[in-house]
PDB file of C-alpha atoms in Angstrom:
ATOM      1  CA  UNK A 819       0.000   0.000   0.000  1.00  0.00           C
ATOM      2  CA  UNK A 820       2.880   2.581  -0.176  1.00  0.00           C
ATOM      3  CA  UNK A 821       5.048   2.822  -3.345  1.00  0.00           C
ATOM      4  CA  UNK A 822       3.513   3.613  -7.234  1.00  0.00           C
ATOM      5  CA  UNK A 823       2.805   1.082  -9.409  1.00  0.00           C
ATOM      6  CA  UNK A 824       3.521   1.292 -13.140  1.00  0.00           C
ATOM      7  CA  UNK A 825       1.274  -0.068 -15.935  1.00  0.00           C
ATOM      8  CA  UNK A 826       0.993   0.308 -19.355  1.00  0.00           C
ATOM      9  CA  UNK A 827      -1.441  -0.541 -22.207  1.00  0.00           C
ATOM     10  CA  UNK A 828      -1.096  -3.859 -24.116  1.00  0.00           C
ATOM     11  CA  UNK A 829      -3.416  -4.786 -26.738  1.00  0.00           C
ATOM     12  CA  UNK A 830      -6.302  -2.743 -25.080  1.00  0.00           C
ATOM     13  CA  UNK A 831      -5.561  -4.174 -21.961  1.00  0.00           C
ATOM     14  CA  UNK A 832      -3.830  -2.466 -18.765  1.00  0.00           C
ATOM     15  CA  UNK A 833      -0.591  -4.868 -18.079  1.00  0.00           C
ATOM     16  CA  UNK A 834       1.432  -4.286 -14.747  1.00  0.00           C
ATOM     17  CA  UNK A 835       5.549  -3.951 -15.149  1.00  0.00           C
ATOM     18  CA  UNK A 836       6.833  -2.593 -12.104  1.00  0.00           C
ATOM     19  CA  UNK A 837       6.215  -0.624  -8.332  1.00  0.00           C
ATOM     20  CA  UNK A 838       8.554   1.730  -7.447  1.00  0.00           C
ATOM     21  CA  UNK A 839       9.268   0.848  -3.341  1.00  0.00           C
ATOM     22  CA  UNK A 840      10.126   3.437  -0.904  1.00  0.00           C
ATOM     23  CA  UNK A 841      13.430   3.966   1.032  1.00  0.00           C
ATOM     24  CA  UNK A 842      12.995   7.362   2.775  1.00  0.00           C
ATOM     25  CA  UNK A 843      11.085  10.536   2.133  1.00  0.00           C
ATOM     26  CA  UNK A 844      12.788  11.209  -1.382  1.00  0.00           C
ATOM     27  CA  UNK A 845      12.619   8.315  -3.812  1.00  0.00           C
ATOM     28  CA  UNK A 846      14.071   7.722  -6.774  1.00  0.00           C
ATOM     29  CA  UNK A 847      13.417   4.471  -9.088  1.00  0.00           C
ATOM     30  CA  UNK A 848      14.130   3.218 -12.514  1.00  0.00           C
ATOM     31  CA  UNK A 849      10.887   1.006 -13.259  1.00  0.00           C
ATOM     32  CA  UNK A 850      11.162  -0.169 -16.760  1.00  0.00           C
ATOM     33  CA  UNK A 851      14.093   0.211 -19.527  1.00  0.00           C
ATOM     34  CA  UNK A 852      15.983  -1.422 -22.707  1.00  0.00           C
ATOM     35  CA  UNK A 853      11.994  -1.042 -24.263  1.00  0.00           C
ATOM     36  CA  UNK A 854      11.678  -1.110 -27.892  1.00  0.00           C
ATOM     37  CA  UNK A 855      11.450   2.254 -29.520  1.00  0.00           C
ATOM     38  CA  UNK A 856       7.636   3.041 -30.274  1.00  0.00           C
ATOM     39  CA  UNK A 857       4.347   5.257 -28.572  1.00  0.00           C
ATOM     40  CA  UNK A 858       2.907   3.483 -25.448  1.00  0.00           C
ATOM     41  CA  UNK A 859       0.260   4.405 -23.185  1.00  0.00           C
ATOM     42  CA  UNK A 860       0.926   4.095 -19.294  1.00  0.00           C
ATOM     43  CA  UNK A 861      -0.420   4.840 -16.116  1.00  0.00           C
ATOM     44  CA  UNK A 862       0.949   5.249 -12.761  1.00  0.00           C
ATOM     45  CA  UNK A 863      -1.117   4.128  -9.386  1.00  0.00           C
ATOM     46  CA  UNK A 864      -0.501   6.383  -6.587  1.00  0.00           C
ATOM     47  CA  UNK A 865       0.539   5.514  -3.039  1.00  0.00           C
ATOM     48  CA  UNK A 866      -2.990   4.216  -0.878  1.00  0.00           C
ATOM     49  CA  UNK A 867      -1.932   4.965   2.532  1.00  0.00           C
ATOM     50  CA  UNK A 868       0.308   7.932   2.296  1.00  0.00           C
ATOM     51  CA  UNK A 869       0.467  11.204   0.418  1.00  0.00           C
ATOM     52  CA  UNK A 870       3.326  12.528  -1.554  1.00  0.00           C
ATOM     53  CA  UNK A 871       3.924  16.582  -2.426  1.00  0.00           C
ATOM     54  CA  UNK A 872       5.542  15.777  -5.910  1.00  0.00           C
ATOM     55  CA  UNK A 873       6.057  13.110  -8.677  1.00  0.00           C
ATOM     56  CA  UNK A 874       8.498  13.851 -11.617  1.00  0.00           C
ATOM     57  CA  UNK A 875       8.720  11.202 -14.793  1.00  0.00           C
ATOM     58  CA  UNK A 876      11.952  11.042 -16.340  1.00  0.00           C
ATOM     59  CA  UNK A 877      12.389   9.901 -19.621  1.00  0.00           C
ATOM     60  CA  UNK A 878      15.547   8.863 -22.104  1.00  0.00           C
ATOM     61  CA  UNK A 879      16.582  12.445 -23.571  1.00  0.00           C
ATOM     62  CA  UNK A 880      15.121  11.143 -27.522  1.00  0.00           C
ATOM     63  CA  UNK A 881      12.091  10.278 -26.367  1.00  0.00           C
ATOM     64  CA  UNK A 882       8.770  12.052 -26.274  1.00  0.00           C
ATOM     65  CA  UNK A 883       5.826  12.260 -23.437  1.00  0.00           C
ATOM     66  CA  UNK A 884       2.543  13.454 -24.093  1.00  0.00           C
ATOM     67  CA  UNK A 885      -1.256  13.321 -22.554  1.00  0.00           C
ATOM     68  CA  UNK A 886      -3.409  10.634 -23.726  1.00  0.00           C
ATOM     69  CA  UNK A 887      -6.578  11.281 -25.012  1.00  0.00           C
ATOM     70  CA  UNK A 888      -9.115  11.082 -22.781  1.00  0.00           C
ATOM     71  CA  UNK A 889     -12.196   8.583 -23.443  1.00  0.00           C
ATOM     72  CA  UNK A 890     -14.973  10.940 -22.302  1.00  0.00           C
ATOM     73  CA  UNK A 891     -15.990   8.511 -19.351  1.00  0.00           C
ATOM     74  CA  UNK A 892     -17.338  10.490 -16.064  1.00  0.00           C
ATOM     75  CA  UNK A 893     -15.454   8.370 -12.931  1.00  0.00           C
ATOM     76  CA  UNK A 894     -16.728   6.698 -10.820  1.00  0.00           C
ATOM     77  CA  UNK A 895     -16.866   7.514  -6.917  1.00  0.00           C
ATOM     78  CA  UNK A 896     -16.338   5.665  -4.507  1.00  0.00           C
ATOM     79  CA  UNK A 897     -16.769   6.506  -0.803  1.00  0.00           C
ATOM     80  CA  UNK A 898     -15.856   4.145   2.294  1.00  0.00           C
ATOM     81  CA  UNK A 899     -13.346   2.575   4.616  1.00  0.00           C
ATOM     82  CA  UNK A 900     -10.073   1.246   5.264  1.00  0.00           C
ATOM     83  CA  UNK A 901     -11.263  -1.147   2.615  1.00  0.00           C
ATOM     84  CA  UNK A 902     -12.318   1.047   0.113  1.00  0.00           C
ATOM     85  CA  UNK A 903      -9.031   3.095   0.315  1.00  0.00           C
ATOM     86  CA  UNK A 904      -7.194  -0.216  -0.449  1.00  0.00           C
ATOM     87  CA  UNK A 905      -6.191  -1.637   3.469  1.00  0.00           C
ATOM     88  CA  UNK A 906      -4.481  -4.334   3.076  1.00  0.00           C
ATOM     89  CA  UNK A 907      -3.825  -4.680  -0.939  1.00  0.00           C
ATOM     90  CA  UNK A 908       0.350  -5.629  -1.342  1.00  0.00           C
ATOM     91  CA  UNK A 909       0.653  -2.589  -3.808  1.00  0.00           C
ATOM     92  CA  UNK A 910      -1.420  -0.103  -5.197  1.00  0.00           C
ATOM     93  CA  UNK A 911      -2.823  -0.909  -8.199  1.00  0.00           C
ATOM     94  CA  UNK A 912      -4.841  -3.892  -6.028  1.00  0.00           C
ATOM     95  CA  UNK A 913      -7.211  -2.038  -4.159  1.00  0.00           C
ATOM     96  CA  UNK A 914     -10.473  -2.802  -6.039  1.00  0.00           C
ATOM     97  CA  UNK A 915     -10.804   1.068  -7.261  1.00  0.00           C
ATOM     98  CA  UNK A 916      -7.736   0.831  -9.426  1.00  0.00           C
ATOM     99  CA  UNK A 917      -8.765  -2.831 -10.575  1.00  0.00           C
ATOM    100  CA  UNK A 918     -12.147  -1.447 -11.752  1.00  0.00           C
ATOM    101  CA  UNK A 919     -10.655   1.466 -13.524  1.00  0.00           C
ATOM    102  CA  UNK A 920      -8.189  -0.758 -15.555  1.00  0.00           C
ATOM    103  CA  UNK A 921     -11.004  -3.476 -16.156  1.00  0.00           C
ATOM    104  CA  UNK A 922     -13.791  -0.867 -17.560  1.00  0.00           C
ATOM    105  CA  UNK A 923     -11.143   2.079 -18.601  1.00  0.00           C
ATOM    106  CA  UNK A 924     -13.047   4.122 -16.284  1.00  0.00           C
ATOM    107  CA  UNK A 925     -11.580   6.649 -13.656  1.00  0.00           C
ATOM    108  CA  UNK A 926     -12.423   5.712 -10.369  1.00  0.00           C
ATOM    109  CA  UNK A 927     -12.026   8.207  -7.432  1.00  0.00           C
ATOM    110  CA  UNK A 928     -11.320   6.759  -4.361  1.00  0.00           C
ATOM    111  CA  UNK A 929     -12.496   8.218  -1.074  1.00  0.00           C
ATOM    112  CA  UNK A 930     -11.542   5.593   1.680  1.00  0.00           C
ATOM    113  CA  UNK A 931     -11.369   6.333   5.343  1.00  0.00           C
ATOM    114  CA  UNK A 932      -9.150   4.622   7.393  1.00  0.00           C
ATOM    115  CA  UNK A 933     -10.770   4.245  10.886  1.00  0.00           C
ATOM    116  CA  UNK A 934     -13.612   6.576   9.392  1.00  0.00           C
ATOM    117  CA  UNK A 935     -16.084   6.511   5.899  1.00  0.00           C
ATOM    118  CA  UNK A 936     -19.201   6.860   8.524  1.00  0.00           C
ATOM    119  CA  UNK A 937     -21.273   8.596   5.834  1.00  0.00           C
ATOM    120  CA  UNK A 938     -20.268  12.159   7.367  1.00  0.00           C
ATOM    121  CA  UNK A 939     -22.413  15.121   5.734  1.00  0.00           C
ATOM    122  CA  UNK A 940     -18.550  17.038   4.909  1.00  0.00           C
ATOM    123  CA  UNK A 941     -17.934  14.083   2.974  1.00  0.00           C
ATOM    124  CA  UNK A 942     -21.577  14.000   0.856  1.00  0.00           C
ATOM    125  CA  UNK A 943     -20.921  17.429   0.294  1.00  0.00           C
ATOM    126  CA  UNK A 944     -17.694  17.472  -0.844  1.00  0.00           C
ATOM    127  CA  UNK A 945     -18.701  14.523  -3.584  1.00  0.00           C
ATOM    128  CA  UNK A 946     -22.002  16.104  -4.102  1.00  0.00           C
ATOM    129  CA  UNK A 947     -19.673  18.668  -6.098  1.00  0.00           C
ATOM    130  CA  UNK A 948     -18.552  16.225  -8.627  1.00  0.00           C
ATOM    131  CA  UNK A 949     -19.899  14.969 -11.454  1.00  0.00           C
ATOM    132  CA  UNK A 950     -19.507  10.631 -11.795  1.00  0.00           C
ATOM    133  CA  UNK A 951     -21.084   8.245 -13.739  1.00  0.00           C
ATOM    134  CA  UNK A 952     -22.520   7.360 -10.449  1.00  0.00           C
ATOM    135  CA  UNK A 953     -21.711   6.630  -6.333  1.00  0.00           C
ATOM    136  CA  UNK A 954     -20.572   3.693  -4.313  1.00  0.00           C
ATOM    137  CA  UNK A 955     -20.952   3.679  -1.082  1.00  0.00           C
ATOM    138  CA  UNK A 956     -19.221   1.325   1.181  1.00  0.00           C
ATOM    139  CA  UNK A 957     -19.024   2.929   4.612  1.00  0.00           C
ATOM    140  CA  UNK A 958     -21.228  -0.520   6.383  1.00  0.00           C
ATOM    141  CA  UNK A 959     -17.927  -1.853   8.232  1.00  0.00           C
ATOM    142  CA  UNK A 960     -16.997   1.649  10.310  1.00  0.00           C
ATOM    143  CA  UNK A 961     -21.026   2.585  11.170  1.00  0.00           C
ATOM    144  CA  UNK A 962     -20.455   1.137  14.407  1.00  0.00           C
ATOM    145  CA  UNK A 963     -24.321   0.456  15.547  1.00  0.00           C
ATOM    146  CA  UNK A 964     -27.640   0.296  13.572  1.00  0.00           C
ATOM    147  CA  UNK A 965     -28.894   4.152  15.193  1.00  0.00           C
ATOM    148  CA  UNK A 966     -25.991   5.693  13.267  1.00  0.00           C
ATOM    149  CA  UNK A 967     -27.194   3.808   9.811  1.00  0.00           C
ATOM    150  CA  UNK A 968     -30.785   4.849  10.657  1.00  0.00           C
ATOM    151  CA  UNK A 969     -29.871   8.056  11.481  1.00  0.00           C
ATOM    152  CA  UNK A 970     -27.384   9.025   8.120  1.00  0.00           C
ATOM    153  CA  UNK A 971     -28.003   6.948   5.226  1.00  0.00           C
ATOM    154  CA  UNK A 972     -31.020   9.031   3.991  1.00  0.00           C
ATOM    155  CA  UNK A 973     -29.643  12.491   4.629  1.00  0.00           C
ATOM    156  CA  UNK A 974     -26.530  11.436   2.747  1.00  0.00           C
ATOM    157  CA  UNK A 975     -28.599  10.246  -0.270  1.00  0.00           C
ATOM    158  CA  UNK A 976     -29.981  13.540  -0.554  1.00  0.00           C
ATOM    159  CA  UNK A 977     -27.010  15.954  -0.009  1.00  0.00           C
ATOM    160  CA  UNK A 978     -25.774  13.967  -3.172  1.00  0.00           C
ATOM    161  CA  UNK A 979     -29.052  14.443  -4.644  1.00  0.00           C
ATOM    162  CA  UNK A 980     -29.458  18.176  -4.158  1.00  0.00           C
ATOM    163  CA  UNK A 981     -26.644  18.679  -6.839  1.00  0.00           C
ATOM    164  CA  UNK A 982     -26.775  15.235  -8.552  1.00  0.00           C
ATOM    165  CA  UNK A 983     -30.863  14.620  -8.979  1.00  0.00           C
ATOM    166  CA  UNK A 984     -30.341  11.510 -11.415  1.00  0.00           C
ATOM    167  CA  UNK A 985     -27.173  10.060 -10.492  1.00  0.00           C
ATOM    168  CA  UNK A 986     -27.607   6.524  -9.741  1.00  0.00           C
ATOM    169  CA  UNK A 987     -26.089   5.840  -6.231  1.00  0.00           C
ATOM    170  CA  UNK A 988     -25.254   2.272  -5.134  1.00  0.00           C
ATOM    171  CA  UNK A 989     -25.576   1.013  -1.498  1.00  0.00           C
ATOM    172  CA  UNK A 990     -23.383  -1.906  -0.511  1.00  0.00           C
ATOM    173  CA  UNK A 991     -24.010  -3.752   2.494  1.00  0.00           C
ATOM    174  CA  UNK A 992     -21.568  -4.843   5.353  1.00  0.00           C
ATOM    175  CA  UNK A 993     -19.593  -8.400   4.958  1.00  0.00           C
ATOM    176  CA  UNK A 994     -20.242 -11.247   7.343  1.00  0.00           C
ATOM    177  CA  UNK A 995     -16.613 -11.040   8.354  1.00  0.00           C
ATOM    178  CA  UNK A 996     -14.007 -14.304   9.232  1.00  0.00           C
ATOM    179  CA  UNK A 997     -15.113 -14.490  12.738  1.00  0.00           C
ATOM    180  CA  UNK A 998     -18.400 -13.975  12.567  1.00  0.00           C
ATOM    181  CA  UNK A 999     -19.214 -17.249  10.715  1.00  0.00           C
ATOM    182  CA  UNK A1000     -18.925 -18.598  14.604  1.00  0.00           C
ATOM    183  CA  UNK A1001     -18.746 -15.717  16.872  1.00  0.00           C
ATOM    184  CA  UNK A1002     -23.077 -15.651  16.901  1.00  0.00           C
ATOM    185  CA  UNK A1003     -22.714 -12.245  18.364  1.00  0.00           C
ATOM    186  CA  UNK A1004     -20.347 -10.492  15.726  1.00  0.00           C
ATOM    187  CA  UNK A1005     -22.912 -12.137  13.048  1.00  0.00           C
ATOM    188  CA  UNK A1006     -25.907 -10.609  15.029  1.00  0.00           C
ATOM    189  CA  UNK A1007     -24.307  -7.401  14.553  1.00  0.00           C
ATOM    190  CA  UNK A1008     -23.545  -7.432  11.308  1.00  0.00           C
ATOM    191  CA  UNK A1009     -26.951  -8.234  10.036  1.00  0.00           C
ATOM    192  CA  UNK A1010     -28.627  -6.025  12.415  1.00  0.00           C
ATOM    193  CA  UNK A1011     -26.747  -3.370  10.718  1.00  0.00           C
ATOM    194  CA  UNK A1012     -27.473  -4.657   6.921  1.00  0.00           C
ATOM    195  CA  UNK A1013     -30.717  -4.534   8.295  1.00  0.00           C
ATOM    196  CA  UNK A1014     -31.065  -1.154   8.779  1.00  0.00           C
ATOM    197  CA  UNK A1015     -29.107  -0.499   5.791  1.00  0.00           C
ATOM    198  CA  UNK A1016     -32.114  -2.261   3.788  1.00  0.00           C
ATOM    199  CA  UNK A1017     -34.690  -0.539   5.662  1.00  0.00           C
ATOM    200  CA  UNK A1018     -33.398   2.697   4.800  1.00  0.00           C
ATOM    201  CA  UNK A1019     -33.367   1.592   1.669  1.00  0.00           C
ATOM    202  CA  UNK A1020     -36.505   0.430   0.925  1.00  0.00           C
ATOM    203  CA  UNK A1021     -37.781   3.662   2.604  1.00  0.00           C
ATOM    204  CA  UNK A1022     -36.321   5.859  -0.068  1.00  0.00           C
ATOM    205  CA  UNK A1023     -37.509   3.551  -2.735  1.00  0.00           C
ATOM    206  CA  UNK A1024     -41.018   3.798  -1.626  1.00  0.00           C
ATOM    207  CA  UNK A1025     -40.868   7.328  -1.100  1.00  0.00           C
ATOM    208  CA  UNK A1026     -40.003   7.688  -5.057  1.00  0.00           C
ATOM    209  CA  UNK A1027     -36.085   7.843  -5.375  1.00  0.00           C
ATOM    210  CA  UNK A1028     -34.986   6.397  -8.389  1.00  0.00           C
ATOM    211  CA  UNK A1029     -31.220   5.374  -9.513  1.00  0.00           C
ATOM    212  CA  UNK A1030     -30.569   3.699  -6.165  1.00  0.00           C
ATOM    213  CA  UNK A1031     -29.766   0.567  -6.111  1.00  0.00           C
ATOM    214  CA  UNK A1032     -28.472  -2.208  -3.158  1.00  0.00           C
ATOM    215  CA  UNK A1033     -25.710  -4.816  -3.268  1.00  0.00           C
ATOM    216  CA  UNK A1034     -25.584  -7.830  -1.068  1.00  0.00           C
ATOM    217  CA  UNK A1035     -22.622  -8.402  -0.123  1.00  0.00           C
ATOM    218  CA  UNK A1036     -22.726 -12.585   0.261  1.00  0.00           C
ATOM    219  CA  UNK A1037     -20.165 -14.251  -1.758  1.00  0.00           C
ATOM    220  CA  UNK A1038     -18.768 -10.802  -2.488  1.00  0.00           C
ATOM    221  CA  UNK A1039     -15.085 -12.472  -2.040  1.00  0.00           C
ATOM    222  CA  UNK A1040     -15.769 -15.786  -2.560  1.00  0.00           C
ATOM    223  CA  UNK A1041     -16.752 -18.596  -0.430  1.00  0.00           C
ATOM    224  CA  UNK A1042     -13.621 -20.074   0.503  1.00  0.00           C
ATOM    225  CA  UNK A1043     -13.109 -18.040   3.360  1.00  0.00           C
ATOM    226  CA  UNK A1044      -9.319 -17.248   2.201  1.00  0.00           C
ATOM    227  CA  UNK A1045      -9.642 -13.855   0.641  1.00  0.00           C
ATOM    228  CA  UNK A1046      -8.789 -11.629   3.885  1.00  0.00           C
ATOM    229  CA  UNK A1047      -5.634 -11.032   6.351  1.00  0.00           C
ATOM    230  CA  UNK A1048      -7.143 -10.517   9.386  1.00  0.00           C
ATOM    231  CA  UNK A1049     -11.318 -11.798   8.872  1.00  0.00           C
ATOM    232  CA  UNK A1050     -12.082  -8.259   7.717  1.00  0.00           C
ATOM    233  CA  UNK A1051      -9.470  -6.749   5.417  1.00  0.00           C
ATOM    234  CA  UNK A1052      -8.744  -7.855   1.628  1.00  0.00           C
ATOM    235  CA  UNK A1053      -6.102 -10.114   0.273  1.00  0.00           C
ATOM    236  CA  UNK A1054      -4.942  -9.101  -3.426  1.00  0.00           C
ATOM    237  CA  UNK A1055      -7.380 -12.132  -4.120  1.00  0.00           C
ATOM    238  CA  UNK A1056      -9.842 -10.620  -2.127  1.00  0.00           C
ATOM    239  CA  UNK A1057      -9.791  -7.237  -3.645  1.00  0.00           C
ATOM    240  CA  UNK A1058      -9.666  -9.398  -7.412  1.00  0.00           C
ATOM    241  CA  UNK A1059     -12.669 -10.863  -6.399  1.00  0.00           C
ATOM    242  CA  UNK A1060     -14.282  -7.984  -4.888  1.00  0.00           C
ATOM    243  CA  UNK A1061     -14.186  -5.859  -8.173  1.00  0.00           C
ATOM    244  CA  UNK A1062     -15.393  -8.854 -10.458  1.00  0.00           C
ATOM    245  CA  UNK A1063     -18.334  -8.827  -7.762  1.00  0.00           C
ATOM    246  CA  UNK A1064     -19.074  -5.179  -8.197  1.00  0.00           C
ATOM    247  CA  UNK A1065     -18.255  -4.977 -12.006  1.00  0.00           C
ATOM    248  CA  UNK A1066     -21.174  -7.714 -12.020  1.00  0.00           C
ATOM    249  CA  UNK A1067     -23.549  -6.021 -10.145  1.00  0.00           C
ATOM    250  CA  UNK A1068     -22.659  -2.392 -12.123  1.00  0.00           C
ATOM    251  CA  UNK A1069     -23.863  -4.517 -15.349  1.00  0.00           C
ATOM    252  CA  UNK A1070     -26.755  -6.005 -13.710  1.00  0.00           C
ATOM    253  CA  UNK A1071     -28.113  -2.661 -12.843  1.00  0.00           C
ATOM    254  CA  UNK A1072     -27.423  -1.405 -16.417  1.00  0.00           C
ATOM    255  CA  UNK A1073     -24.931   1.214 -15.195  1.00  0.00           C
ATOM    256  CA  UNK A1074     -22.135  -0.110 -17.638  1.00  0.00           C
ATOM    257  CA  UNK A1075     -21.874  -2.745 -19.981  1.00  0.00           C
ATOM    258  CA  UNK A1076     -18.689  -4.942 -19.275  1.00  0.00           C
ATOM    259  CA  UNK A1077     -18.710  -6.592 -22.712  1.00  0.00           C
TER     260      UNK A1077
END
């Protein structure tokens, strides 16, 4: 989750070659070289869990760097966790964000919350502002009890609304985490909380709100129970399966079409 990750497009498809690791607070790395001479497209993933004040690219003196053309795609936002931000991917380019973008050449924007994403009214404003193909919201795993769930998922839906009327926004629900399959109390929890989640749900959908849409999170990572490090946190595997799971449901709600 710290260094930059370096991609590049191959036959329409983004290809990993390298991460540049840190050492210290200034870094320096040479990430690819000896290349054939001719125009490539690349793109560089961004530390997850730390910020930087500068990035330079240095390139052989003969050769040329330019901006690619952009697709016309609005991004996608998503808004959550220490999961969503990318907690506990092995490099960058693994938290699910980044494996969406490359999968449906689609910016993703990626507001994760370590120890936080509790659907806080600064936040809904602040991406209330923007202008995405539409919202995901994963904030479920830091809500803490059911009252806080009851209490914010509406008003959150509609500070995006008030400047965003039409854009669909997608609720996902918490995951039944490691433990929880036999701690009876941790799995009470959790679906207390989906629970409320739903309720609040179906409460806007009777009251009219269109473009909102739920996810159910079972089998979101599988159902071998070996996609987390700790019961809660993604694996690379997890995160791999996590995306499929949400580039699925995107196409099931007819917000993209993966084919």
């Amino acid at each position: 989750i710290k260094g930059v990750d370096l991609y590049f497009k191959n036959k329409n498809n983004w290809q990993y070659l390298n991460t540049g690791r840190p050492e210290g607070i200034k870094n320096e790395s040479s990430l690819i070289d000896n290349m054939s001479i001719e125009m490539r497209e690349f793109k560089i993933f961004l530390l997850l869990y730390d910020g930087i004040s500068n990035i330079e690219v240095g390139i052989d003196s003969k050769s040329i760097i330019e901006k690619p053309i952009r697709n016309g795609n609005k991004p996608i936002i998503f808004y959550g966790t220490s999961i969503t931000q990318g907690g506990c991917a092995s490099r960058p380019g693994m938290a699910h964000t980044n494996i969406i973008s490359r999968k449906l050449n689609i910016d993703c924007i990626n507001f994760g919350f370590s120890g936080n994403g509790r659907m806080e009214q600064s936040i809904a404003k602040l991406i209330s502002d923007l202008d995405p193909l539409f919202y995901v919201i994963e904030c479920m795993p830091n809500m803490i009890n059911a009252e806080n769930i009851t209490n914010k998922t509406i008003p959150l839906v509609n500070t995006i609304r008030d400047k965003n009327p039409e854009t669909p926004i997608i609720l996902v629900e918490n995951f039944i985490s490691e433990p929880s399959v036999l701690d009876k109390k941790g799995k009470e929890w959790i679906e207390k909380m989906n629970r409320a989640l739903k309720n609040e749900y179906e409460k806007m959908i009777e009251n009219g709100y269109n473009n909102l849409f739920y996810v159910n999170s079972k089998n979101a990572t599988g159902n071998d129970h070996e996609a987390t490090v700790d019961g809660v946190h993604f694996t690379d595997l997890g995160f791999l399966r996590y995306a499929d799971f949400l580039i699925d449901r995107f196409d099931e709600f007819k917000l993209i079409n993966k084919n």
